[in-house]
Coordinates of N, CA, C and O in Angstrom, one line a residue:
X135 N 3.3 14.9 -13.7 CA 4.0 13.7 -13.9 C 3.3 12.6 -13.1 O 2.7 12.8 -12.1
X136 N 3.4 11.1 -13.7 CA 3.0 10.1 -13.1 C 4.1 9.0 -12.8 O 4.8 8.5 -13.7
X137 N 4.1 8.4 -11.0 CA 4.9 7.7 -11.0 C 4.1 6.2 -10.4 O 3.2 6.0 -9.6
X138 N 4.9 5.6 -11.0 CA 3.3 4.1 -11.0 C 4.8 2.8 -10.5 O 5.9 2.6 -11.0
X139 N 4.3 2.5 -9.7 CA 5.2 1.2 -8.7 C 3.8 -0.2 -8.4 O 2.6 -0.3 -8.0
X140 N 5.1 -0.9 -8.7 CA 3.9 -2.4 -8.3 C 5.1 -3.5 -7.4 O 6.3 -3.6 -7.7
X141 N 4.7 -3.9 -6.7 CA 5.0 -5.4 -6.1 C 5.1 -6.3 -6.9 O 6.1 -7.0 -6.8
X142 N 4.4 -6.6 -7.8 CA 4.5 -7.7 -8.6 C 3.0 -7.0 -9.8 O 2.2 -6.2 -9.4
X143 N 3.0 -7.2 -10.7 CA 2.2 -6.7 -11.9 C 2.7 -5.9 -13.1 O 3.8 -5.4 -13.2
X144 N 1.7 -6.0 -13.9 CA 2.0 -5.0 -15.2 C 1.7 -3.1 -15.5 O 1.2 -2.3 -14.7
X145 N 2.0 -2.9 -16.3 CA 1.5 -1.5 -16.6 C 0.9 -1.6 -18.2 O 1.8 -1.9 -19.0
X146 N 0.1 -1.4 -18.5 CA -0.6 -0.8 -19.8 C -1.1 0.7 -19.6 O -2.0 1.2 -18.9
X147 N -0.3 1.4 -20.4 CA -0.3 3.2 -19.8 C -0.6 3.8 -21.4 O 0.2 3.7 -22.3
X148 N -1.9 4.3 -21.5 CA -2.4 4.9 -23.0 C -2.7 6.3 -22.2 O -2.9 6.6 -21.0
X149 N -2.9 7.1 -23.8 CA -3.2 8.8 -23.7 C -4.3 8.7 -23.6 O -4.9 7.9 -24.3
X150 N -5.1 9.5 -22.3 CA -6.3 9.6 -22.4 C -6.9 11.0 -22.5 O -6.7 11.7 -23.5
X151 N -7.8 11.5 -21.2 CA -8.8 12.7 -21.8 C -7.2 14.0 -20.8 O -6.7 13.6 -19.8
X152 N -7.0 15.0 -21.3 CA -6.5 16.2 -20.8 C -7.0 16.2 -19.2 O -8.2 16.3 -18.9
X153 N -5.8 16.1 -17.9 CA -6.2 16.7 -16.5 C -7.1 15.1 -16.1 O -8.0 15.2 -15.2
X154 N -6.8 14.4 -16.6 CA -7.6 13.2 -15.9 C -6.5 12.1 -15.6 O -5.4 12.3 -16.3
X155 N -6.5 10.9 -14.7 CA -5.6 10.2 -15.0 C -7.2 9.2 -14.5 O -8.1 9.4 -13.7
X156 N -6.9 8.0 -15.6 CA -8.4 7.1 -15.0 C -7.4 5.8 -14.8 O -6.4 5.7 -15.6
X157 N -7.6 4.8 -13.7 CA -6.6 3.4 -13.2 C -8.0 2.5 -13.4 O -9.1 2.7 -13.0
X158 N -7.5 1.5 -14.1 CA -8.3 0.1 -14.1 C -7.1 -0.9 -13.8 O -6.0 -1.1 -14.3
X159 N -7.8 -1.5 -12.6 CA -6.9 -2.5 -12.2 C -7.6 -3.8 -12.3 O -8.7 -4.0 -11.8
X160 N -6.6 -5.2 -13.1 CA -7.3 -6.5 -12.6 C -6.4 -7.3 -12.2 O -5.2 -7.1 -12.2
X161 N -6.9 -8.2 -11.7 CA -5.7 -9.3 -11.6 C -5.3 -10.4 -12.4 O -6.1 -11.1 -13.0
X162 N -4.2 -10.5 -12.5 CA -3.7 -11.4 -13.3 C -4.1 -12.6 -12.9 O -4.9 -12.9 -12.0
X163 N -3.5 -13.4 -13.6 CA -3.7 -15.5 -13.3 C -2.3 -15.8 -13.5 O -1.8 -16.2 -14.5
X164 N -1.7 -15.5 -12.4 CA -0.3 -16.7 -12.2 C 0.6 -15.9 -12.9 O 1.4 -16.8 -13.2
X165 N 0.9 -15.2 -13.3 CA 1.8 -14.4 -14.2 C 1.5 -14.3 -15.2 O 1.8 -13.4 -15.9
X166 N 0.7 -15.2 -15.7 CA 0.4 -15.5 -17.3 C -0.1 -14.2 -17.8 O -1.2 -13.8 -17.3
X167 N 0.3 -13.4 -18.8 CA -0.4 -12.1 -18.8 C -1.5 -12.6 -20.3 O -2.3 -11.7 -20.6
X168 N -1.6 -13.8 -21.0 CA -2.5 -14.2 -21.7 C -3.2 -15.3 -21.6 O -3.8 -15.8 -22.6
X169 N -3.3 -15.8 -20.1 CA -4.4 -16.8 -19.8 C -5.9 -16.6 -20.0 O -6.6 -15.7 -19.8
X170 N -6.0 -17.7 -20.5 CA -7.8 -17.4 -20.2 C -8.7 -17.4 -18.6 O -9.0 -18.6 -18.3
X171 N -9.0 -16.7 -18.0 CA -9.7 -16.6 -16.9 C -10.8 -17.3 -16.6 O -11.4 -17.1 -15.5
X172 N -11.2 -18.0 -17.4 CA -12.5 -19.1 -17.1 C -12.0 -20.0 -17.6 O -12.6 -20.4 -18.6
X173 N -10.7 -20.7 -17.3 CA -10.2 -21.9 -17.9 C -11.2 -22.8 -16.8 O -11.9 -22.2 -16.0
X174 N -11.1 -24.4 -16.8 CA -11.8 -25.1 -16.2 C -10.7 -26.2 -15.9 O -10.9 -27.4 -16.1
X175 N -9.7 -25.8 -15.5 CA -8.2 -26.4 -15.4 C -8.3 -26.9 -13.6 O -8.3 -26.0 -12.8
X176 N -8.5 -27.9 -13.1 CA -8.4 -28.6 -12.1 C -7.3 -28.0 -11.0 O -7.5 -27.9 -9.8
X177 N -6.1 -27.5 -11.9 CA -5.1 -27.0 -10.8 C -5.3 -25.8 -10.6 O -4.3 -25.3 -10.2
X178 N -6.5 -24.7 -10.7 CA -6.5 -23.6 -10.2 C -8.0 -23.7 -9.0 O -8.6 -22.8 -8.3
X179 N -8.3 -25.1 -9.2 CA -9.7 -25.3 -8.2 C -9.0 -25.2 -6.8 O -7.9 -25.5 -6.5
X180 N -10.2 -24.6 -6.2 CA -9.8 -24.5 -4.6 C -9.4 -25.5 -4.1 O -9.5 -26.4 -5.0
X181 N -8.8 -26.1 -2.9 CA -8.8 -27.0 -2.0 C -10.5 -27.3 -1.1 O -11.2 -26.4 -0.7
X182 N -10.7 -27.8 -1.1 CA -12.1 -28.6 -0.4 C -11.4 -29.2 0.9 O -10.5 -30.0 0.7
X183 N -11.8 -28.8 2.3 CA -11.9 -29.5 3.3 C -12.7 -30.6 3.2 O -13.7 -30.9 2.6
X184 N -11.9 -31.2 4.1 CA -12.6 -32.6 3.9 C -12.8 -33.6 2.8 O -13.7 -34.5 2.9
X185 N -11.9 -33.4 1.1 CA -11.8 -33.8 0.0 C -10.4 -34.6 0.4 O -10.1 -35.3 -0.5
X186 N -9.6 -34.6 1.3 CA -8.1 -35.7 1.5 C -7.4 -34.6 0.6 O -6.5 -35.0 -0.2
X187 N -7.6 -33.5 0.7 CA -6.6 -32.3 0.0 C -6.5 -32.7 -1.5 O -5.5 -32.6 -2.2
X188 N -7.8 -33.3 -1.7 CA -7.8 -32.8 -3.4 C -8.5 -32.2 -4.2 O -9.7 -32.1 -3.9
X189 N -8.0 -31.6 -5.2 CA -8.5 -30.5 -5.8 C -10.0 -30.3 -6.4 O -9.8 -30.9 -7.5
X190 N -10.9 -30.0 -6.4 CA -12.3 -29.6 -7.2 C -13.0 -28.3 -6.8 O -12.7 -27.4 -5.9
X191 N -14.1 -28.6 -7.9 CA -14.8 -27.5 -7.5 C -15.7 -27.6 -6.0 O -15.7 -28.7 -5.3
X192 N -16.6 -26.2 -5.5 CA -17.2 -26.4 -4.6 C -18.4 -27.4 -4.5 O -19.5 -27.3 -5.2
X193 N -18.1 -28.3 -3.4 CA -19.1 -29.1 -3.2 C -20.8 -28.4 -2.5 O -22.0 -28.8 -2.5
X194 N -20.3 -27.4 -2.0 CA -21.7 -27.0 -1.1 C -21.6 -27.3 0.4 O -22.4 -26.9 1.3
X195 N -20.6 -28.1 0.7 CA -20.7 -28.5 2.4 C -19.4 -28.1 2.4 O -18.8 -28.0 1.3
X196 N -18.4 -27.7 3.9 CA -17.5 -27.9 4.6 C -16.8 -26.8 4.0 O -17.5 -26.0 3.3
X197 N -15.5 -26.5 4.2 CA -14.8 -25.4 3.9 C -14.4 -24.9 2.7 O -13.7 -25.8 2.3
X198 N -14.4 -24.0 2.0 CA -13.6 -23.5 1.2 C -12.8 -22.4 1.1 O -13.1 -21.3 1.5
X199 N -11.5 -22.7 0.4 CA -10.5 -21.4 0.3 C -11.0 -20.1 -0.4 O -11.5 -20.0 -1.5
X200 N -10.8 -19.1 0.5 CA -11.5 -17.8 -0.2 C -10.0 -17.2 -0.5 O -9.1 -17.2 0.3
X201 N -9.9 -16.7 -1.8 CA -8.7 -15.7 -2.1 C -8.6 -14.8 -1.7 O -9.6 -14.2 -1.3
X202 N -7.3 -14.2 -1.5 CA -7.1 -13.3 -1.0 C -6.7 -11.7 -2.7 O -5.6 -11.3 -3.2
X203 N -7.6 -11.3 -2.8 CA -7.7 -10.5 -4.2 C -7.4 -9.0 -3.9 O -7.6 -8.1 -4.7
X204 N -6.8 -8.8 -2.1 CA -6.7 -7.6 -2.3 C -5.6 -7.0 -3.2 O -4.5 -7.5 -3.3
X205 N -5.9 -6.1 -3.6 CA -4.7 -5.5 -4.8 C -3.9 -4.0 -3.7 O -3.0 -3.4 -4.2
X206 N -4.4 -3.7 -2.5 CA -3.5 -2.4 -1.8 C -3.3 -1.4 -2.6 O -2.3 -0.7 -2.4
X207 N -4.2 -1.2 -3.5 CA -3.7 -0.1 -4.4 C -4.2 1.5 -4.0 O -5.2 2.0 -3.6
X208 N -3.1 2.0 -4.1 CA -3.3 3.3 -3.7 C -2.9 4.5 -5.1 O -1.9 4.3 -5.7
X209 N -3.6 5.4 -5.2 CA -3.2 6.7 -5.8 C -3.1 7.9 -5.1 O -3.7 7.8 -4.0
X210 N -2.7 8.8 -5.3 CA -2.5 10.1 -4.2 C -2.3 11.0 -5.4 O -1.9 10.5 -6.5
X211 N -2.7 12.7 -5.4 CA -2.4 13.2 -6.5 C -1.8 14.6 -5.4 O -2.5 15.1 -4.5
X212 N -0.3 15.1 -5.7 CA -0.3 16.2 -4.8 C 1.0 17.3 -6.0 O 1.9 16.7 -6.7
X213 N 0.7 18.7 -6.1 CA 0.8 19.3 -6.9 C 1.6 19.0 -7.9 O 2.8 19.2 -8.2
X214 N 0.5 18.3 -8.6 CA 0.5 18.1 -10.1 C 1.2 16.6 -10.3 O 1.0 16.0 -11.4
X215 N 1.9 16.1 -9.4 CA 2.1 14.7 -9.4 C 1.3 13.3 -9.0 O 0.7 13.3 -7.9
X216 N 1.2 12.7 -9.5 CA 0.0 11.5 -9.4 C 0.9 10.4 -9.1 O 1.8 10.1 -9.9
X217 N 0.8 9.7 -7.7 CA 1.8 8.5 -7.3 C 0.8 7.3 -7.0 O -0.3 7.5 -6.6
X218 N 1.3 6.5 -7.3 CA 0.3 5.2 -8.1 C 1.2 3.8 -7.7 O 2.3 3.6 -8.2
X219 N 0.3 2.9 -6.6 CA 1.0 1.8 -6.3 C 0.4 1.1 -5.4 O -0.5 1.6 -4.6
X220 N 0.8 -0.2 -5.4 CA 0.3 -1.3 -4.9 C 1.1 -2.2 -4.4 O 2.0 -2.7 -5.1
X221 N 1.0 -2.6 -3.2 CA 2.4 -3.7 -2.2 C 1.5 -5.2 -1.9 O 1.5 -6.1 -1.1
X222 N 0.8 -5.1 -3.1 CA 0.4 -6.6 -2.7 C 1.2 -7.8 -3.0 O 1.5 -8.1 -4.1
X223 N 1.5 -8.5 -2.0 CA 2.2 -9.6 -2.4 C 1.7 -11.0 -2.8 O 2.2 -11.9 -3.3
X224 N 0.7 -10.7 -2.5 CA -0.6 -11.8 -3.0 C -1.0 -12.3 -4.4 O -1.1 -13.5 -4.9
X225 N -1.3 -10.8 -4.9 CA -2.1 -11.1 -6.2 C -1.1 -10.1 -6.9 O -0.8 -9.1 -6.3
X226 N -0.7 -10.6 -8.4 CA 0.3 -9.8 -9.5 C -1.3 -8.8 -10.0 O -2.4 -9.3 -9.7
X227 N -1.2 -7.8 -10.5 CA -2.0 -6.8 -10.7 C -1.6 -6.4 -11.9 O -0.4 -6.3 -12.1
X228 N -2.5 -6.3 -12.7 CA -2.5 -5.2 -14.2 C -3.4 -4.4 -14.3 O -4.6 -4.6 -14.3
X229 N -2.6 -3.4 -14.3 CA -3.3 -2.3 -14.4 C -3.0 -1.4 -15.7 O -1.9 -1.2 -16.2
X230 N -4.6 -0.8 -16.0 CA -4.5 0.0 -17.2 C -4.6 1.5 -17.0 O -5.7 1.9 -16.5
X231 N -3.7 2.5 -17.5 CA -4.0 3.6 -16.8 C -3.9 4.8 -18.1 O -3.1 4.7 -19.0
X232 N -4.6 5.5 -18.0 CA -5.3 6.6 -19.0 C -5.0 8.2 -18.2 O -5.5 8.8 -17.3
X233 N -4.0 8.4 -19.1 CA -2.9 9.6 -18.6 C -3.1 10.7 -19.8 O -3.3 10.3 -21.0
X234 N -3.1 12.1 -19.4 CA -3.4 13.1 -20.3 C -1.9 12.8 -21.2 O -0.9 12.3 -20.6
X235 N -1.9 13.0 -22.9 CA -0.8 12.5 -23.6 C 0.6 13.3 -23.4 O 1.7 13.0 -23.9
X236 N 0.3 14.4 -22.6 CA 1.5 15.6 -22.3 C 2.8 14.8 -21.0 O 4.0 14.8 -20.9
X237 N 1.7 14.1 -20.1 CA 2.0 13.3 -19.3 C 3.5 12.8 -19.3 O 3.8 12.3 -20.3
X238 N 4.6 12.9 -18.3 CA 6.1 12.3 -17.9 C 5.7 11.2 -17.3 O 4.9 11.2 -16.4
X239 N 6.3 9.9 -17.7 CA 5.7 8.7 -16.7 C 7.3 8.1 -16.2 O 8.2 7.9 -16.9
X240 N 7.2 7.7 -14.5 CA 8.2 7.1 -14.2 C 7.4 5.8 -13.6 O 6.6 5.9 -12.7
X241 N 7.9 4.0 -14.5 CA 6.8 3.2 -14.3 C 8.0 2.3 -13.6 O 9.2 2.5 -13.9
X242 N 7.6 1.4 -12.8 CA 8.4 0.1 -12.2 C 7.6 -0.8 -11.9 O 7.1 -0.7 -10.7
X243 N 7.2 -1.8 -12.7 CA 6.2 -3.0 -12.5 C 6.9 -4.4 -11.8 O 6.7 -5.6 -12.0
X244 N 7.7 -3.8 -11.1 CA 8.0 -5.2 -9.9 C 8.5 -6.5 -10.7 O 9.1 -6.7 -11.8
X245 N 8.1 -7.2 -9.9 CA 8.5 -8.6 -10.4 C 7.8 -9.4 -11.3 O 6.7 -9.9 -10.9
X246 N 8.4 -9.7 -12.5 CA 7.3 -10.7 -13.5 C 6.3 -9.6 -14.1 O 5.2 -10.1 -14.3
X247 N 6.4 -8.5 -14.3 CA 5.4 -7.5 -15.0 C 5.6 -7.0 -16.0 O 6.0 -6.0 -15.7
X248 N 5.5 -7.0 -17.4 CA 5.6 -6.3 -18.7 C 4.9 -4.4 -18.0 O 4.3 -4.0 -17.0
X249 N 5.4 -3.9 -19.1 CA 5.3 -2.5 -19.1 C 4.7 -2.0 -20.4 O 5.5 -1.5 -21.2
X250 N 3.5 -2.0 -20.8 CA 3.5 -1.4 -22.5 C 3.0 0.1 -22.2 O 2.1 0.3 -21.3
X251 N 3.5 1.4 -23.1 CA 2.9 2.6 -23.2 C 3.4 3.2 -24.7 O 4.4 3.1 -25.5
X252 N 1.9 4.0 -24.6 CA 1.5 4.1 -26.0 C 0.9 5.7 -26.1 O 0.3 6.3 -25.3
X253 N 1.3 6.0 -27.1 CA 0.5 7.8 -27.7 C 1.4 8.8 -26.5 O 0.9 9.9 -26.2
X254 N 2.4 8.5 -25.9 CA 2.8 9.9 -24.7 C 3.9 10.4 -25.1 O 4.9 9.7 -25.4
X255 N 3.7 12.0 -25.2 CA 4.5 12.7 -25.2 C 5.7 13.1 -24.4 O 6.7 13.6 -25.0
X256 N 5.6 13.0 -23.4 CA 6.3 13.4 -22.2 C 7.5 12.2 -21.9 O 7.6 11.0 -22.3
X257 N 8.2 12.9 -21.3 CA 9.8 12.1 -20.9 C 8.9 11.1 -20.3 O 8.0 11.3 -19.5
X258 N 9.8 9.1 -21.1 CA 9.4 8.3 -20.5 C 10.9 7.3 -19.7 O 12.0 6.9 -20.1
X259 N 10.2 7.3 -18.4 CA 11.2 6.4 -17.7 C 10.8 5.1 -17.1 O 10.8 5.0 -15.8
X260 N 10.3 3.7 -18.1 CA 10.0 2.7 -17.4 C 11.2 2.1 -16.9 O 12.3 2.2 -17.6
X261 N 11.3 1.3 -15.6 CA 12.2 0.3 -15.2 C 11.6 -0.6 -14.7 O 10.6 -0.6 -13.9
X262 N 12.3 -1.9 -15.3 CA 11.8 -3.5 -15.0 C 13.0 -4.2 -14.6 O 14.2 -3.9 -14.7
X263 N 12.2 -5.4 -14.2 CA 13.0 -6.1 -13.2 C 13.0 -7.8 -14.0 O 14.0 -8.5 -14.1
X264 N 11.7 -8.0 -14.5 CA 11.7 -9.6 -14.7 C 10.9 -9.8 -15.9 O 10.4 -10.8 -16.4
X265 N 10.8 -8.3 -16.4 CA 9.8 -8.4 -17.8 C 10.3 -7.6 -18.8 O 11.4 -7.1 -18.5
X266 N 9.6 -7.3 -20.2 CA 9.5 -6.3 -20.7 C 9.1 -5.3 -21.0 O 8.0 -5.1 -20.5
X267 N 9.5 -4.2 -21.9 CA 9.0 -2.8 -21.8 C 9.3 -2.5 -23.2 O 10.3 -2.6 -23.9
X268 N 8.1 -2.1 -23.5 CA 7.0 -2.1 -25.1 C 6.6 -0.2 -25.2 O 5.8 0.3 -24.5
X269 N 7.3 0.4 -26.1 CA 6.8 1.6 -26.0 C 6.1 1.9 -27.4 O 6.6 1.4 -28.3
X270 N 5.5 2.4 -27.5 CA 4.8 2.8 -29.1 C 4.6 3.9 -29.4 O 4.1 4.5 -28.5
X271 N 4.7 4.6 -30.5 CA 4.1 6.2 -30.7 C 4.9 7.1 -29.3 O 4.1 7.6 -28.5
X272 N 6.1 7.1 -29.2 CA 6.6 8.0 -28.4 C 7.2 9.5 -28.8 O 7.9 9.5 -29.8
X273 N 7.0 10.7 -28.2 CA 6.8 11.5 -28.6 C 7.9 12.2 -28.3 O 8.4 13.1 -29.1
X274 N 8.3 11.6 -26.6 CA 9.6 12.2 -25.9 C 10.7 11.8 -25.9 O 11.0 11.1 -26.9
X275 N 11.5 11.9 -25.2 CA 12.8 11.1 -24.9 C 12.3 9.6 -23.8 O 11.2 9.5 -23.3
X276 N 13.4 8.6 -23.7 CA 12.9 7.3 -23.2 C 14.2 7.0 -22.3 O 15.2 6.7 -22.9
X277 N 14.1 7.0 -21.1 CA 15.0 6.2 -20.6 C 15.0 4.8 -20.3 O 14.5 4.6 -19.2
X278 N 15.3 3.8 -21.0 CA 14.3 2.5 -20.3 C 15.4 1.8 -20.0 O 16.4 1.9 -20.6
X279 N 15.4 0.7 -18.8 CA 16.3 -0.4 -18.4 C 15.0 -1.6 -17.6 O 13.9 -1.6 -17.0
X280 N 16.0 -2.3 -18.0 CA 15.1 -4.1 -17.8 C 16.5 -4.7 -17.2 O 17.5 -4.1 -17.3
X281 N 16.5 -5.8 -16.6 CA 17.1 -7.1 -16.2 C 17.0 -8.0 -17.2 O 17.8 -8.0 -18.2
X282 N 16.1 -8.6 -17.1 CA 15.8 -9.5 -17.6 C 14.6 -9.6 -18.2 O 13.6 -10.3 -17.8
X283 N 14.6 -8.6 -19.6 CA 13.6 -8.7 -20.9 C 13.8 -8.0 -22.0 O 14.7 -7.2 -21.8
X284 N 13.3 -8.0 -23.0 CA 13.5 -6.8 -24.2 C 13.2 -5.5 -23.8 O 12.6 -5.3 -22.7
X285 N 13.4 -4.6 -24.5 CA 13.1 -3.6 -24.7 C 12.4 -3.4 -26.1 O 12.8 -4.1 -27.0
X286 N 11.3 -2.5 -26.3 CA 11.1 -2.1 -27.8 C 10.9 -0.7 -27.6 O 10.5 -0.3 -26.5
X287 N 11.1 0.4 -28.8 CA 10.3 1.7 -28.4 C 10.4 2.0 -30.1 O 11.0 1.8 -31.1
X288 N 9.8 2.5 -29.9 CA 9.2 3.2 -31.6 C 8.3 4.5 -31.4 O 7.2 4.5 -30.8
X289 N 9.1 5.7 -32.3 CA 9.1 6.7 -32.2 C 8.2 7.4 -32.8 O 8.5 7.3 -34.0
X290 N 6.9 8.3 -32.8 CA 6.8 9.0 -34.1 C 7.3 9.6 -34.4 O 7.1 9.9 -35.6
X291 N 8.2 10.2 -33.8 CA 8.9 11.5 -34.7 C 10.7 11.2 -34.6 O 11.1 10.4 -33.7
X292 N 11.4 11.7 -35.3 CA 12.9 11.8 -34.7 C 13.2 12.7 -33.6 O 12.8 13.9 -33.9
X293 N 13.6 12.6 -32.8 CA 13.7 13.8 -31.9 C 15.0 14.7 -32.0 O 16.0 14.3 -32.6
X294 N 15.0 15.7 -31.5 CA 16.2 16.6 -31.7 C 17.7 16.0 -30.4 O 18.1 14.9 -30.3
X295 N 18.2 17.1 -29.5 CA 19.4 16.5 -28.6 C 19.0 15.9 -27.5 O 19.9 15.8 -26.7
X296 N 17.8 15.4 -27.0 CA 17.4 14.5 -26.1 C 18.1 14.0 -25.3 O 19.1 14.0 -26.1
X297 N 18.6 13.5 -24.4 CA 19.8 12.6 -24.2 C 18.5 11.0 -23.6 O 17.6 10.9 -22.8
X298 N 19.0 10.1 -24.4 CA 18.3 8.8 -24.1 C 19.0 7.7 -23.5 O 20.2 7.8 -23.4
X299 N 18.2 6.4 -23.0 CA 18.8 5.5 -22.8 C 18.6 4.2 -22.7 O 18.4 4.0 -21.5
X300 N 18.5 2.8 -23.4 CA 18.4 1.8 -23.5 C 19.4 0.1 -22.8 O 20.2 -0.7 -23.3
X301 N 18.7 0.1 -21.7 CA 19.5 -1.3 -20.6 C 18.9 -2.2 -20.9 O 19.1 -3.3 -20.4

């Protein structure tokens, strides 16, 4: 089973190779989970010392703001469970994670995080807080609840007495 927690970020959770679980993590831009990352937008330029606290790029002299991009991410794997998370308060995180398709996932992407999972067999239990949760090609039963976002899940098969649940 895999259980995946975030402070703030997303989850994108696909079937991958059998006995492997692979994490790609990036960072988001501001929540926006469809920004472009080489925008050339003035309000994401650093602060410049010594500019009267206005915005541009690096001049080459005097100070500049260095980000703080740690993501604190940790995984741990102990019999047969894989626990997966990150307490950064800093930077929102998306992360993509490549889970054998037999795989049980219990996901909670914090605050402002979408959840999408796709191709898994196994009992799915995402919970969200400030986003949505996108399931596709599900195989198992779905427990899902949100606050504040949609839900979608779409099944391939009908399943038999499962007991399910949609918040």
């Amino acid at each position: 089973s895999i259980e995946a927690s975030l402070v703030m970020g997303s989850f994108h959770v696909v079937a991958g190779k059998a006995g492997e679980v692979v994490i790609h993590a990036a960072a988001e831009s501001d929540g926006d989970h469809d920004r472009d990352h080489d925008s050339d937008d003035d309000e994401d330029a650093p602060m410049i010392a010594g500019s009267a606290g206005q915005r541009g790029k690096h001049s080459g002299s005097g100070m500049n703001r260095i980000p703080n991009t740690s993501f604190e991410l940790s995984a741990e794997e102990e019999r047969n469970r894989v626990a997966i998370g990150a307490a950064s308060w800093a930077q929102a995180i998306d992360l993509r994670i490549e889970v054998p398709a037999g795989s049980s996932l219990k996901l909670s992407p914090g605050n402002d995080g979408v959840t999408d999972v796709e191709g898994i067999a196994g009992e799915l239990e995402p919970h969200n807080t400030n986003g949505g949760i996108r399931v596709k090609d599900a195989k198992g039963p779905v427990n899902a609840n949100t606050v504040n976002g949609d839900i979608e899940v779409e099944f391939v098969q009908a399943l038999g007495q499962e007991p399910m649940a949609f918040s």
